Amino acid sequence: MIPGFSTLPFGRATTRFDGQALKAVHNYFFIKGLDTLREGGILAFVTSAGVMDAPGNEPVRRYLMEHARLVSAVRLPNNLFTEYAGTEVASDLIVLQKWSEKRELTPDEQRFVSSSEIGNGIYLNDYHRDFKHAIHTTVSHEKSLYGQSALVLHYDGGPERIAERLRGILANDFAARLDTERYTQYLRPLHIPQAQTVPPTARRQNRVAAPQPVPTPEPASVAPTPEVSAPAASLFGSAAAVPIARRPLGQRRAGRNTDTTGMSDLFTQGNLFAQPAEAAEAADAPAAIAAPASENKDPWPFTGTMLPHYKERSLVLFEGQVGRLVGLTRQGCTFHPEELGTLSRYRAERYIPLRDTYQLLYRLEMQNEIEYKGLRRKLNGCYENFTALLGDLNKKENAAFILNDPGGREVLGLERFVEDRKQLSDILRRPVSFDPYELKHVDTAAEALTASLNKFGRVEFPYMESLASRSRQELIDELGDRIFYNPMVKGYEIRERLAAGNVVAKAE
């Protein structure tokens, strides 16, 4: 029943368990560790994220869930070990309670067994899809040490803050999932007679007085020792007391230490989990890992910033919820919360900032004809944040979700595929509503004419006048026979175009 806590060894060596070959050493230790536990015992291992994420480890995960209850599984940030080990690695803390006679898997345990691709060859365990059991402040898509695409979680705050977050998650999970009755099933109260003791005053007299024969005392009446209550059922020192018997001072079982008082708090090692559950729940935990708050499902007035591109039924993030704008007028509108699944909510939380940033960048550059480099970097960041975890925008399930938003079709235009090769929109690299390298001034009428032909393909006098700072008549006089008036189009054309086509009709 004593819990097992450890980090696992790693390596590629074929081992066997129950007739099956296991190529990863850490998988063998996980299964063998569970096998050595007594029923109801707890196993806690820190292991690489591959145990939970790798599709090839699904048989191992299924075996674990069929022989144990999932108490908790926490994705730790990649920079957890940087300060002490000088390395970054994706890892999980997995806590199981042995339960060999399980009949069925809970929904969380079913998700724990499965992992699926989230894009760019990255696999993520379905249990971590909502990131509620992941300690992180940022998520990014980077290359691993082996040059492969990887999901990287970072946490800003140091080991102490990580410990606080971890304590909060575990406090909630243990309170909800640990079977304390099964854990304490082998603890039995013992009724042991209290030993005869000698009063302190008698001991002092014996040290001073000469040795005298001591008569054999009459047997004292023996009363049963009352049961001592120790909170063995509490993993965090806050549960109800469970009776545990203690032996009299000096009385021991040969060859074995029988003191069970240390079981009152299983997780005092390193003082990581030593605070009560109430205090752990009160710790300042980020929204990504806190217990989900009750969401308001009734519509209420939208009081957020009304952006120019908002339309009827636009998707928005408002007061921590995803919803749509309904009844849009100049006076305001109503926010209607959307009931979304975990993955759909995840898409919405990454799509909405992408759409808003794209619309803002395009509008500002079109209005002011100024390049907004910082806003363009933000747009690229939003695009990477979406595609790194969910795949391309035009991926079937992503496109179906995005097209449910009135502004979604414009966002899908950020990428297109030509002969199965993805091409990104120019707006991700440069302004598209104006040419930042466009001429603002020329010195001659000839230069003004060339600029007009390059931009419009025709003689455009208002544009030429603004460039050359000359009147229309001055430009005509200076250009001379390079342009002629064509009555058929009622405007000026260059000499080459006027001389082309049906010259007779033009002459008549």
XYZ file of C-alpha atoms in Angstrom:
508
model
C 0.000 0.000 0.000
C 2.992 2.292 0.362
C 2.893 4.680 -2.592
C 5.591 4.643 -5.247
C 7.188 7.932 -6.324
C 9.999 8.152 -8.833
C 11.350 9.407 -12.090
C 11.734 6.714 -14.717
C 14.920 5.522 -16.442
C 15.006 5.974 -20.187
C 16.482 4.032 -23.041
C 15.759 1.657 -25.905
C 16.104 -1.912 -24.719
C 13.722 -4.788 -25.299
C 12.137 -5.981 -22.056
C 9.268 -8.361 -21.485
C 6.264 -8.189 -19.240
C 3.403 -10.656 -19.180
C 4.686 -12.219 -22.409
C 4.760 -8.878 -24.276
C 7.869 -7.138 -25.623
C 8.370 -3.543 -24.511
C 11.053 -1.608 -26.382
C 10.984 1.464 -24.110
C 12.473 0.900 -20.665
C 10.226 3.499 -19.040
C 7.119 1.642 -20.251
C 8.402 -1.512 -18.572
C 9.079 0.277 -15.286
C 5.627 1.858 -15.372
C 3.852 -1.472 -15.815
C 6.142 -3.373 -13.461
C 5.811 -0.672 -10.805
C 2.043 -0.962 -10.935
C 2.283 -4.747 -10.757
C 4.271 -4.626 -7.503
C 1.756 -2.382 -5.721
C -0.838 -3.685 -3.291
C -4.466 -3.071 -4.234
C -5.408 0.541 -3.568
C -1.773 1.666 -3.533
C -0.640 4.779 -5.341
C 1.926 5.030 -8.109
C 3.320 8.439 -9.129
C 5.928 8.706 -11.890
C 7.447 11.667 -13.717
C 7.959 10.465 -17.266
C 8.495 11.814 -20.754
C 5.486 13.144 -22.635
C 5.870 10.285 -25.112
C 4.212 7.873 -22.690
C 0.967 9.818 -23.063
C 1.367 11.264 -26.569
C 2.982 8.566 -28.729
C 0.417 6.553 -30.748
C 2.612 3.466 -30.364
C 2.191 3.586 -26.586
C -1.587 3.217 -26.729
C -1.435 -0.500 -25.672
C 0.639 0.511 -22.632
C -1.815 3.249 -21.681
C -4.747 0.895 -22.104
C -3.112 -1.699 -19.842
C -2.548 0.952 -17.172
C -6.143 2.174 -17.332
C -7.507 -1.378 -17.195
C -5.523 -2.116 -14.026
C -5.554 1.222 -12.230
C -7.671 4.276 -11.617
C -6.417 7.534 -13.117
C -5.969 9.909 -10.201
C -4.155 12.711 -12.033
C -2.001 13.439 -15.072
C -0.313 16.829 -15.305
C 1.670 18.093 -18.287
C 4.713 19.889 -16.867
C 6.326 22.871 -18.619
C 9.389 22.235 -20.751
C 11.465 24.677 -18.719
C 10.779 22.959 -15.377
C 14.219 21.328 -15.232
C 16.188 24.125 -16.907
C 17.502 25.667 -13.673
C 18.683 22.388 -12.152
C 19.481 20.136 -15.110
C 20.204 22.647 -17.847
C 17.770 21.046 -20.288
C 14.255 21.474 -21.593
C 12.017 18.436 -21.946
C 8.309 17.715 -22.193
C 7.204 15.565 -19.261
C 4.142 14.403 -17.348
C 3.418 13.621 -13.725
C 1.112 10.580 -13.813
C -0.582 9.384 -10.612
C -2.445 6.037 -10.573
C -4.257 3.991 -7.916
C -4.076 0.254 -8.405
C -7.459 -1.310 -9.114
C -7.022 -4.675 -10.769
C -10.698 -5.637 -10.916
C -11.878 -2.587 -12.877
C -14.899 -3.190 -15.100
C -14.975 -0.066 -17.245
C -13.077 3.135 -17.985
C -14.241 6.609 -17.058
C -14.446 9.277 -19.820
C -11.158 10.800 -18.615
C -9.499 7.382 -18.683
C -10.753 6.779 -22.217
C -9.218 10.086 -23.275
C -5.984 9.138 -21.501
C -5.716 6.023 -23.691
C -6.091 7.913 -26.983
C -3.825 10.395 -28.723
C -4.339 12.066 -32.080
C -2.496 14.351 -34.473
C -3.083 18.079 -34.023
C -1.105 19.155 -37.078
C 2.432 19.178 -38.466
C 3.032 15.615 -37.319
C 2.511 16.518 -33.635
C 0.545 14.041 -31.538
C -1.151 15.078 -28.312
C -2.931 12.919 -25.756
C -6.674 13.563 -25.831
C -6.632 14.069 -22.053
C -4.528 17.212 -22.595
C -6.561 18.624 -25.481
C -8.139 21.333 -23.304
C -4.823 22.102 -21.506
C -6.645 22.254 -18.158
C -4.090 19.853 -16.711
C -1.095 21.567 -18.306
C 1.045 24.073 -16.431
C 1.938 26.803 -18.900
C 1.738 30.463 -19.720
C 2.726 30.141 -23.388
C 2.388 27.407 -26.010
C 4.537 27.409 -29.126
C 5.442 25.195 -32.052
C 9.197 24.576 -32.238
C 11.742 22.023 -33.356
C 12.767 19.348 -30.874
C 16.359 18.309 -30.133
C 15.974 15.763 -32.935
C 14.731 18.281 -35.513
C 11.099 17.181 -35.335
C 8.071 19.407 -34.850
C 7.156 19.629 -31.179
C 4.685 21.346 -28.894
C 6.563 23.436 -26.324
C 4.979 24.664 -23.082
C 6.728 27.353 -21.076
C 5.861 28.746 -17.674
C 7.069 32.138 -16.459
C 7.406 32.153 -12.682
C 10.060 29.693 -11.541
C 9.881 26.333 -9.730
C 8.069 27.735 -6.697
C 5.175 29.023 -8.770
C 5.085 25.789 -10.758
C 4.817 23.899 -7.451
C 1.850 26.067 -6.451
C 0.064 25.335 -9.712
C 0.821 21.628 -9.421
C -0.421 21.537 -5.847
C -3.715 23.104 -6.880
C -4.319 20.620 -9.700
C -3.467 17.611 -7.545
C -5.610 18.814 -4.673
C -8.654 18.934 -6.945
C -7.893 15.626 -8.649
C -7.240 13.706 -5.427
C -10.404 15.050 -3.847
C -12.444 13.971 -6.883
C -10.857 10.656 -7.902
C -8.921 8.981 -5.094
C -10.735 6.078 -3.440
C -9.623 6.599 0.176
C -11.533 3.548 1.387
C -9.617 1.331 -1.014
C -6.371 3.041 -0.068
C -6.891 2.406 3.684
C -8.440 -1.057 3.376
C -5.410 -2.801 4.912
C -5.177 -0.536 7.957
C -6.690 -2.325 10.961
C -7.074 -0.932 14.504
C -5.208 -2.945 17.181
C -6.194 -3.175 20.868
C -3.000 -3.631 22.883
C -2.653 -3.565 26.736
C -0.840 -0.589 28.144
C 2.536 -1.507 29.708
C 3.248 -0.997 33.442
C 5.146 2.224 34.022
C 7.181 3.345 37.030
C 6.454 6.819 38.453
C 9.296 9.323 38.014
C 9.605 9.851 41.797
C 10.246 6.142 42.335
C 13.014 6.197 39.720
C 14.705 9.101 41.471
C 14.529 7.295 44.830
C 16.048 4.135 43.332
C 19.031 6.142 42.077
C 19.739 7.556 45.583
C 18.829 4.763 47.988
C 20.889 1.633 48.580
C 19.855 -1.358 46.556
C 16.991 -3.160 48.210
C 15.159 -6.237 47.050
C 12.068 -5.120 45.254
C 8.948 -7.186 45.920
C 7.093 -8.439 42.919
C 4.160 -6.088 42.377
C 0.638 -7.324 42.073
C -0.570 -7.532 38.493
C -2.111 -4.243 37.583
C -5.528 -4.105 36.085
C -5.169 -3.784 32.367
C -7.423 -1.502 30.436
C -7.485 -1.418 26.643
C -5.646 1.439 25.066
C -8.042 3.823 23.384
C -7.700 4.038 19.653
C -5.525 6.882 18.411
C -6.987 8.776 15.479
C -4.552 9.701 12.757
C -5.675 11.231 9.477
C -4.378 8.386 7.344
C -7.168 8.778 4.840
C -6.157 12.335 4.132
C -3.606 12.847 1.409
C -3.284 16.500 2.274
C -3.879 16.439 6.038
C -7.499 17.529 5.898
C -9.657 14.387 5.687
C -11.528 12.604 8.448
C -9.507 10.620 10.980
C -9.036 6.869 10.620
C -8.302 4.773 13.717
C -4.734 3.462 13.836
C -3.354 1.524 16.793
C 0.073 2.256 18.277
C 2.329 -0.135 20.132
C 3.542 0.661 23.650
C 6.923 2.304 24.015
C 9.684 -0.234 23.592
C 7.498 -2.957 22.088
C 8.423 -3.730 18.461
C 7.824 -6.454 15.969
C 11.048 -8.263 15.218
C 12.812 -7.178 12.047
C 10.169 -4.654 10.951
C 9.309 -1.073 11.702
C 5.568 -0.930 12.258
C 5.159 2.792 12.834
C 2.306 3.828 10.513
C 1.995 7.414 11.646
C 3.963 8.541 8.620
C 0.966 7.623 6.474
C -0.927 10.645 7.732
C 0.453 12.662 4.826
C 1.659 10.792 1.773
C 3.120 13.762 -0.020
C 5.242 15.706 2.427
C 8.364 14.870 0.420
C 9.998 18.096 -0.619
C 7.058 19.976 0.908
C 5.415 19.968 -2.495
C 1.980 18.864 -1.371
C 2.148 19.597 2.354
C -0.508 22.286 2.516
C -4.200 21.457 3.031
C -6.478 21.079 0.070
C -8.401 24.218 1.012
C -5.217 26.272 0.835
C -4.175 24.614 -2.403
C -7.489 25.437 -4.029
C -7.109 29.041 -2.930
C -3.698 29.328 -4.621
C -3.451 31.715 -7.503
C -3.920 29.311 -10.418
C -4.164 30.337 -14.068
C -7.438 29.946 -15.890
C -6.003 27.178 -18.066
C -5.694 24.805 -15.109
C -8.218 26.109 -12.610
C -11.432 24.233 -12.023
C -13.853 25.414 -14.712
C -16.155 28.111 -13.446
C -19.871 27.926 -14.095
C -20.531 29.734 -17.361
C -23.538 31.931 -17.932
C -25.538 30.454 -20.806
C -28.140 33.250 -20.966
C -27.700 36.189 -23.388
C -26.719 39.567 -21.958
C -25.839 43.010 -23.392
C -22.478 43.217 -25.120
C -20.420 45.994 -23.528
C -17.070 45.232 -25.142
C -15.333 47.217 -27.867
C -17.413 47.264 -31.047
C -14.886 46.763 -33.834
C -15.721 48.034 -37.353
C -15.652 44.546 -38.920
C -18.177 43.053 -36.499
C -21.309 41.826 -38.239
C -24.470 40.046 -37.225
C -23.554 36.724 -35.553
C -19.828 37.462 -35.472
C -17.872 35.265 -33.092
C -16.326 37.171 -30.175
C -14.553 36.519 -26.890
C -16.340 38.386 -24.119
C -15.874 38.034 -20.362
C -14.035 34.744 -20.781
C -16.694 33.125 -22.986
C -17.094 32.491 -26.707
C -20.324 33.691 -28.234
C -22.035 35.578 -31.062
C -23.309 39.126 -31.486
C -27.038 39.204 -32.147
C -29.288 42.165 -32.952
C -26.411 44.381 -34.063
C -27.407 48.075 -34.281
C -25.703 51.428 -33.696
C -27.070 51.387 -30.174
C -25.486 48.037 -29.343
C -26.200 44.332 -29.475
C -26.624 41.200 -27.355
C -23.985 38.605 -26.575
C -25.224 35.029 -26.961
C -22.831 32.437 -25.458
C -22.035 29.439 -27.634
C -22.039 25.911 -26.233
C -18.857 24.539 -27.760
C -16.920 21.351 -27.270
C -13.375 21.476 -25.992
C -11.709 21.429 -29.407
C -14.164 23.913 -30.939
C -13.582 26.326 -28.068
C -9.854 25.900 -28.578
C -10.281 26.798 -32.267
C -12.401 29.836 -31.409
C -9.879 31.170 -28.892
C -7.199 31.128 -31.606
C -9.307 32.099 -34.598
C -10.875 35.253 -33.129
C -7.549 37.061 -32.400
C -6.329 36.056 -35.869
C -9.409 37.521 -37.559
C -9.387 40.728 -35.497
C -5.670 41.346 -36.089
C -6.016 40.762 -39.835
C -8.954 43.164 -40.140
C -7.262 45.846 -38.040
C -4.013 45.662 -40.009
C -5.735 45.863 -43.390
C -7.986 48.758 -42.345
C -5.233 50.884 -40.793
C -2.847 50.450 -43.715
C -5.578 51.232 -46.224
C -6.689 54.367 -44.373
C -3.284 55.792 -43.499
C -1.035 54.273 -46.179
C 1.545 53.556 -43.483
C 3.154 50.177 -42.899
C 2.385 48.741 -39.424
C 5.268 46.326 -38.864
C 4.407 45.497 -35.243
C 0.816 44.640 -36.134
C 2.066 42.468 -39.001
C 4.328 40.550 -36.606
C 1.310 40.014 -34.361
C -0.709 38.722 -37.323
C 2.034 36.211 -38.152
C 2.134 35.154 -34.500
C -1.633 34.580 -34.433
C -1.408 32.553 -37.636
C 1.412 30.390 -36.239
C -0.461 29.960 -32.962
C -3.454 28.567 -34.823
C -1.760 26.392 -37.409
C 0.939 24.970 -35.112
C -1.666 23.151 -33.032
C -4.699 22.855 -35.317
C -3.177 22.594 -38.787
C -3.803 24.733 -41.865
C -6.711 27.162 -41.906
C -8.164 25.405 -44.955
C -7.987 21.982 -43.326
C -11.473 20.505 -43.600
C -12.547 20.730 -39.956
C -10.882 24.137 -39.487
C -12.462 25.629 -42.605
C -15.903 24.350 -41.608
C -15.583 26.078 -38.244
C -14.174 29.338 -39.658
C -16.894 29.635 -42.311
C -19.488 29.726 -39.531
C -18.235 33.235 -38.794
C -19.331 36.061 -41.148
C -15.717 37.212 -41.585
C -14.284 33.749 -41.949
C -13.942 33.616 -45.733
C -11.529 36.559 -45.724
C -9.389 34.834 -43.098
C -9.223 31.642 -45.154
C -7.661 33.796 -47.888
C -4.514 34.088 -45.777
C -3.372 30.838 -47.356
C -4.028 28.975 -50.581
C -2.753 25.796 -52.164
C -1.282 25.646 -55.671
C -0.375 22.139 -56.841
C -0.494 20.924 -53.228
C 1.941 23.611 -52.151
C 0.822 26.170 -49.597
C 1.207 29.835 -50.475
C 0.678 32.506 -47.853
C -1.056 35.797 -48.555
C 1.094 38.838 -49.264
C -0.380 40.679 -46.275
C 1.680 38.450 -43.988
C 4.831 39.956 -45.567
C 3.958 43.439 -46.799
C 1.101 45.929 -47.179
C -1.466 45.045 -49.842
C -3.776 48.067 -49.691
C -1.021 50.405 -50.913
C 2.479 50.206 -52.333
C 5.006 51.345 -49.730
C 7.530 51.922 -52.519
C 5.173 54.028 -54.669
C 6.505 57.285 -56.042
C 5.452 60.383 -54.192
C 7.125 62.983 -56.403
C 8.769 63.264 -59.831
C 10.644 66.092 -61.462
C 9.470 65.838 -65.098
C 6.257 65.270 -67.008
C 7.820 62.225 -68.701
C 8.432 60.604 -65.336
C 4.855 61.393 -64.307
C 3.560 59.734 -67.511
C 5.641 56.590 -66.868
C 4.355 56.337 -63.301
C 0.769 56.728 -64.480
C 1.162 53.968 -67.066
C 2.756 51.654 -64.490
C -0.030 52.139 -61.982
C -3.154 52.590 -64.113
C -2.142 51.505 -67.624
C -3.411 54.809 -69.039
C -2.914 58.545 -68.921
C -4.326 59.643 -65.578
C -3.916 63.395 -65.285
C -4.973 63.912 -61.637
C -2.316 61.411 -60.528
C 0.312 62.939 -62.820
C -0.515 66.447 -61.560
C 0.023 65.368 -57.929
C 3.379 63.782 -58.730
C 4.856 66.500 -60.926
C 3.241 69.491 -59.195
C 2.109 70.792 -62.586
C -1.251 71.693 -64.089
C -2.902 69.584 -66.739
C -2.119 72.004 -69.535
C 1.515 72.261 -68.491
C 1.831 68.467 -68.636
C 0.237 68.363 -72.125
C 2.558 71.066 -73.426
C 5.647 69.408 -71.920
C 4.817 65.930 -73.212
C 4.204 67.241 -76.735
C 3.672 64.476 -79.317
C 4.013 61.670 -76.742
C 0.266 61.886 -76.064
C -2.738 62.662 -78.318
C -6.405 63.274 -77.708
C -8.625 60.367 -78.841
C -12.234 61.513 -79.370
C -13.441 57.896 -79.447
C -12.550 57.440 -75.788
C -12.845 61.141 -75.016
C -9.441 61.217 -73.417
C -5.684 61.321 -74.023
C -3.691 58.267 -75.032
C -0.051 57.644 -75.665
C 1.139 57.768 -79.242
C 1.746 54.002 -79.508
C -1.794 53.106 -78.466
C -3.400 55.685 -80.702
C -1.473 54.324 -83.709
C -2.621 50.747 -83.017
C -5.928 49.097 -83.977
C -8.362 50.513 -86.575
C -6.369 53.578 -87.636
C -8.866 54.523 -90.397
C -11.778 54.689 -87.990
C -9.719 56.727 -85.602
C -8.677 59.140 -88.379
C -12.286 59.612 -89.509
